Tab-separated table of C-alpha atoms in Angstrom:
chain	number	residue	atom	x	y	z
A	1	THR	CA	173.845	13.963	-107.382
A	2	PRO	CA	170.587	12.918	-105.667
A	3	PRO	CA	167.341	13.593	-107.513
A	4	ALA	CA	165.538	16.804	-106.681
A	5	THR	CA	162.724	16.535	-104.187
A	6	ALA	CA	159.772	18.816	-103.587
A	7	SER	CA	161.552	20.452	-100.672
A	8	SER	CA	164.755	21.093	-102.630
A	9	SER	CA	163.108	22.328	-105.815
A	10	PRO	CA	163.354	26.059	-106.497
A	11	PRO	CA	160.200	28.082	-105.812
A	12	PRO	CA	157.997	29.021	-108.770
A	13	PRO	CA	158.955	32.347	-110.367
A	14	THR	CA	155.693	34.002	-109.365
A	15	ALA	CA	152.825	33.666	-106.894
A	16	ARG	CA	149.390	35.073	-107.755
A	17	PHE	CA	146.970	36.756	-105.349
A	18	ILE	CA	143.535	38.324	-105.524
A	19	VAL	CA	143.437	41.710	-103.787
A	20	THR	CA	140.320	43.616	-102.742
A	21	VAL	CA	140.457	47.223	-101.533
A	22	THR	CA	137.336	48.347	-99.657
A	23	GLN	CA	136.363	51.842	-98.531
A	24	VAL	CA	134.086	51.491	-95.490
A	25	LYS	CA	131.510	54.098	-94.405
A	26	PRO	CA	132.777	55.579	-91.118
A	27	ASP	CA	129.399	55.248	-89.398
A	28	MET	CA	129.097	51.610	-90.533
A	29	LEU	CA	132.589	50.484	-89.538
A	30	ASP	CA	131.542	48.520	-86.450
A	31	GLU	CA	128.803	46.698	-88.377
A	32	TRP	CA	131.179	45.915	-91.261
A	33	MET	CA	133.805	44.568	-88.853
A	34	ASP	CA	131.240	42.351	-87.128
A	35	LEU	CA	130.026	41.004	-90.475
A	36	GLN	CA	133.576	40.263	-91.569
A	37	LYS	CA	134.498	38.484	-88.344
A	38	ASN	CA	131.326	36.523	-87.740
A	39	GLU	CA	129.979	35.843	-91.242
A	40	VAL	CA	132.489	36.560	-94.012
A	41	VAL	CA	135.491	34.710	-92.540
A	42	PRO	CA	133.495	31.514	-91.816
A	43	ALA	CA	131.957	31.669	-95.311
A	44	LEU	CA	135.349	32.054	-96.988
A	45	LYS	CA	136.761	29.117	-95.047
A	46	LYS	CA	133.723	27.013	-95.983
A	47	ALA	CA	134.155	28.008	-99.648
A	48	GLY	CA	137.727	26.674	-99.565
A	49	ILE	CA	139.731	29.909	-99.516
A	50	PRO	CA	142.975	28.714	-97.860
A	51	SER	CA	144.087	31.981	-96.272
A	52	ARG	CA	143.291	35.652	-96.048
A	53	THR	CA	145.178	38.675	-94.764
A	54	VAL	CA	143.230	41.860	-94.023
A	55	SER	CA	145.021	45.136	-93.300
A	56	ARG	CA	143.743	48.565	-92.285
A	57	THR	CA	145.281	51.617	-93.915
A	58	VAL	CA	147.008	53.764	-91.292
A	59	PHE	CA	148.732	56.235	-93.628
A	60	GLY	CA	146.674	56.635	-96.801
A	61	ASN	CA	142.902	56.582	-97.329
A	62	THR	CA	141.208	56.519	-93.936
A	63	TYR	CA	138.699	53.685	-93.381
A	64	GLU	CA	140.281	51.686	-96.206
A	65	TYR	CA	140.837	47.939	-95.799
A	66	LEU	CA	142.866	45.633	-98.019
A	67	SER	CA	142.209	41.893	-98.287
A	68	ILE	CA	144.646	39.439	-99.913
A	69	SER	CA	144.100	35.756	-100.678
A	70	PRO	CA	146.070	33.365	-102.913
A	71	LEU	CA	144.616	32.619	-106.358
A	72	GLU	CA	145.875	29.239	-107.488
A	73	SER	CA	143.784	29.226	-110.669
A	74	TYR	CA	141.373	31.551	-112.439
A	75	GLY	CA	139.136	28.510	-112.716
A	76	VAL	CA	138.088	28.876	-109.068
A	77	LEU	CA	136.203	32.002	-110.146
A	78	ASP	CA	133.934	29.994	-112.441
A	79	GLY	CA	130.530	28.964	-111.169
A	80	PRO	CA	128.697	30.485	-108.185
A	81	GLY	CA	130.217	33.269	-106.110
A	82	LEU	CA	131.983	32.470	-102.858
A	83	PHE	CA	129.056	33.382	-100.602
A	84	THR	CA	126.611	31.392	-102.728
A	85	ARG	CA	128.980	28.454	-102.758
A	86	ALA	CA	129.377	28.506	-98.994
A	87	LEU	CA	125.902	29.538	-97.815
A	88	GLY	CA	123.516	28.868	-100.684
A	89	PRO	CA	121.818	31.428	-102.987
A	90	GLU	CA	119.490	33.088	-100.471
A	91	ALA	CA	121.823	33.342	-97.495
A	92	GLY	CA	124.702	34.360	-99.769
A	93	ALA	CA	122.615	37.169	-101.282
A	94	ARG	CA	121.599	38.406	-97.817
A	95	LEU	CA	125.198	38.591	-96.655
A	96	ALA	CA	126.265	40.422	-99.815
A	97	ALA	CA	123.432	42.937	-99.327
A	98	LYS	CA	124.420	43.606	-95.706
A	99	LEU	CA	128.014	44.219	-96.771
A	100	ARG	CA	127.036	46.602	-99.564
A	101	LYS	CA	125.275	48.865	-97.052
A	102	CYS	CA	128.546	49.330	-95.202
A	103	ILE	CA	130.836	50.451	-98.029
A	104	THR	CA	131.239	53.347	-100.432
A	105	ALA	CA	133.557	51.678	-102.953
A	106	GLN	CA	135.395	48.439	-103.608
A	107	ARG	CA	137.983	47.377	-106.145
A	108	THR	CA	139.482	43.967	-106.889
A	109	TYR	CA	142.644	43.242	-108.881
A	110	ILE	CA	145.263	40.564	-109.432
A	111	SER	CA	148.719	40.926	-107.896
A	112	THR	CA	151.588	38.662	-108.937
A	113	ARG	CA	154.547	38.399	-106.576
A	114	GLN	CA	157.918	38.150	-108.292
A	115	ASN	CA	159.595	35.524	-106.139
A	116	GLU	CA	163.100	36.007	-107.492
A	117	LEU	CA	162.959	39.662	-106.355
A	118	SER	CA	161.273	38.972	-103.017
A	119	ILE	CA	162.085	37.857	-99.483
A	120	PRO	CA	158.661	36.845	-98.160
A	121	PRO	CA	158.111	36.989	-94.394
A	122	ASP	CA	158.745	33.770	-92.499
A	123	SER	CA	155.881	34.250	-90.069
A	124	ASN	CA	152.333	33.042	-90.419
A	125	PRO	CA	150.227	35.090	-89.897
A	126	ALA	CA	151.868	37.938	-91.772
A	127	PRO	CA	153.797	40.626	-89.850
A	128	ALA	CA	151.774	43.412	-88.273
A	129	VAL	CA	152.953	46.316	-90.452
A	130	ALA	CA	153.383	46.675	-94.224
A	131	VAL	CA	154.724	49.748	-96.023
A	132	THR	CA	154.021	49.716	-99.750
A	133	PHE	CA	155.331	51.867	-102.589
A	134	ARG	CA	153.446	51.623	-105.886
A	135	ARG	CA	155.590	52.603	-108.838
A	136	ARG	CA	154.838	53.258	-112.499
A	137	ILE	CA	157.693	51.875	-114.564
A	138	ALA	CA	159.016	54.075	-117.360
A	139	PRO	CA	158.247	52.791	-120.881
A	140	GLY	CA	160.801	50.223	-121.984
A	141	LYS	CA	162.522	50.194	-118.583
A	142	GLY	CA	160.844	47.164	-117.025
A	143	GLN	CA	163.771	44.772	-117.259
A	144	GLU	CA	166.265	47.444	-116.292
A	145	TYR	CA	164.247	48.226	-113.155
A	146	ARG	CA	164.057	44.538	-112.255
A	147	ASN	CA	167.809	44.255	-112.669
A	148	TYR	CA	168.224	47.281	-110.396
A	149	ILE	CA	166.135	45.652	-107.665
A	150	LYS	CA	167.977	42.358	-107.998
A	151	SER	CA	171.497	43.756	-107.950
A	152	GLU	CA	171.213	46.911	-105.828
A	153	LEU	CA	168.291	46.490	-103.420
A	154	LEU	CA	167.763	42.803	-102.793
A	155	PRO	CA	171.175	42.118	-101.175
A	156	VAL	CA	170.634	45.030	-98.785
A	157	TYR	CA	167.121	43.912	-97.860
A	158	LYS	CA	168.255	40.301	-97.370
A	159	LYS	CA	170.879	41.480	-94.910
A	160	ALA	CA	168.339	43.722	-93.151
A	161	LYS	CA	165.998	40.760	-92.744
A	162	ALA	CA	168.788	38.521	-91.490
A	163	GLU	CA	169.632	41.154	-88.858
A	164	GLY	CA	165.989	41.476	-87.792
A	165	LYS	CA	165.565	45.049	-88.985
A	166	ILE	CA	162.709	44.074	-91.301
A	167	ALA	CA	160.401	41.057	-91.439
A	168	GLY	CA	160.313	40.712	-95.220
A	169	TYR	CA	160.339	42.420	-98.608
A	170	THR	CA	158.218	41.597	-101.652
A	171	VAL	CA	157.931	42.874	-105.209
A	172	SER	CA	154.668	42.435	-107.118
A	173	THR	CA	153.148	43.508	-110.409
A	174	ARG	CA	149.495	44.405	-110.937
A	175	GLY	CA	147.346	42.651	-113.499
A	176	LEU	CA	143.624	42.382	-114.227
A	177	GLY	CA	141.621	45.050	-112.425
A	178	GLY	CA	144.631	47.268	-111.756
A	179	THR	CA	146.938	49.498	-113.754
A	180	VAL	CA	148.712	46.766	-115.674
A	181	GLY	CA	152.466	46.957	-115.263
A	182	ASP	CA	152.486	48.994	-112.048
A	183	MET	CA	154.921	47.457	-109.602
A	184	THR	CA	154.627	47.472	-105.816
A	185	THR	CA	157.405	46.976	-103.307
A	186	THR	CA	156.311	46.123	-99.783
A	187	THR	CA	158.510	46.093	-96.715
A	188	PHE	CA	157.172	44.212	-93.697
A	189	TYR	CA	157.863	45.144	-90.088
A	190	SER	CA	156.936	43.608	-86.746
A	191	LYS	CA	155.803	47.002	-85.396
A	192	PHE	CA	155.614	50.661	-86.424
A	193	ALA	CA	158.479	51.557	-84.091
A	194	ASP	CA	160.794	49.699	-86.487
A	195	LEU	CA	160.329	52.587	-88.924
A	196	ASP	CA	161.856	55.145	-86.539
A	197	PRO	CA	165.533	54.625	-87.498
A	198	GLY	CA	164.844	55.639	-91.130
A	199	THR	CA	164.808	53.906	-94.497
A	200	VAL	CA	166.305	50.468	-94.924
A	201	LEU	CA	168.969	51.732	-97.309
A	202	THR	CA	170.066	54.506	-94.956
A	203	ARG	CA	170.178	52.191	-91.943
A	204	MET	CA	172.169	49.532	-93.765
A	205	LEU	CA	174.465	51.629	-95.970
A	206	GLY	CA	174.651	55.086	-94.459
A	207	GLU	CA	173.272	58.304	-95.928
A	208	GLU	CA	175.855	58.864	-98.675
A	209	ALA	CA	175.878	55.288	-99.993
A	210	ALA	CA	172.079	55.120	-99.818
A	211	GLN	CA	171.779	58.228	-101.987
A	212	LYS	CA	174.111	56.694	-104.571
A	213	VAL	CA	171.997	53.536	-104.757
A	214	THR	CA	168.801	55.570	-105.054
A	215	ALA	CA	170.319	57.711	-107.798
A	216	LYS	CA	170.873	54.614	-109.951
A	217	ALA	CA	167.095	54.282	-110.283
A	218	THR	CA	166.654	57.749	-111.766
A	219	GLY	CA	164.423	57.591	-114.821
A	220	LEU	CA	163.343	53.989	-114.243
A	221	SER	CA	160.135	54.541	-112.280
A	222	THR	CA	157.860	57.102	-110.660
A	223	VAL	CA	156.232	56.654	-107.255
A	224	VAL	CA	152.439	56.772	-107.623
A	225	GLU	CA	151.384	55.984	-104.067
A	226	THR	CA	152.817	55.205	-100.638
A	227	VAL	CA	150.701	53.425	-98.033
A	228	ALA	CA	151.290	52.011	-94.557
A	229	ARG	CA	148.924	49.343	-93.243
A	230	ARG	CA	148.394	47.340	-90.060
A	231	ARG	CA	147.192	43.728	-90.191
A	232	VAL	CA	143.781	43.111	-88.596
A	233	ALA	CA	144.182	39.819	-86.763
A	234	ASP	CA	140.468	39.202	-86.176
A	235	LEU	CA	139.715	39.304	-89.911
A	236	SER	CA	142.739	37.299	-91.059
A	237	TYR	CA	143.466	33.582	-91.004
């Protein structure tokens, strides 16, 4: 048996991301977008942030934007902030002040993708549409719910991706800054029209079989929030 190489090694069990949810003032949206495109994105690149995906909420809180970037180590958060690191203290403070005028609220939390339960999208940049369900897992049911995803849902979603019905499917847990233990499942699509035929389970299994699969999750989790978002290409890289 040949020795394992980097390309043949299994992926790490998790991948960690820093997520920021921003509520923008409606009358300041154009200014906020311009700042993001012309000042924030260049500053983040200069500060060494390898990638960033920004999505606008279509179904959910209006004027809400979600930003996701990989977090390889908590150590990158030590020292000066990103804007200060990229622009210097004075210019960094000016940019931060201009951004604050444009928003009503902002929240940042850690999201950890569970790779063994996920089928990440192949495309880069990310697909245009993401539909996310945030679930609160019942006490003591965490492992049982993971087993349910792995045995009942993942095979169906893998087949749906292989047939081009979806662009990907990921499962993540929230950590610092969020409700610890909440789990999100996100299904990625190339366009909103891909949602028209119905849920993935119904499309792949039929109505009766889909209901049986769904029933197996009874008592394992409760849906807290459902959101549909569209990727903003100009603010992502």
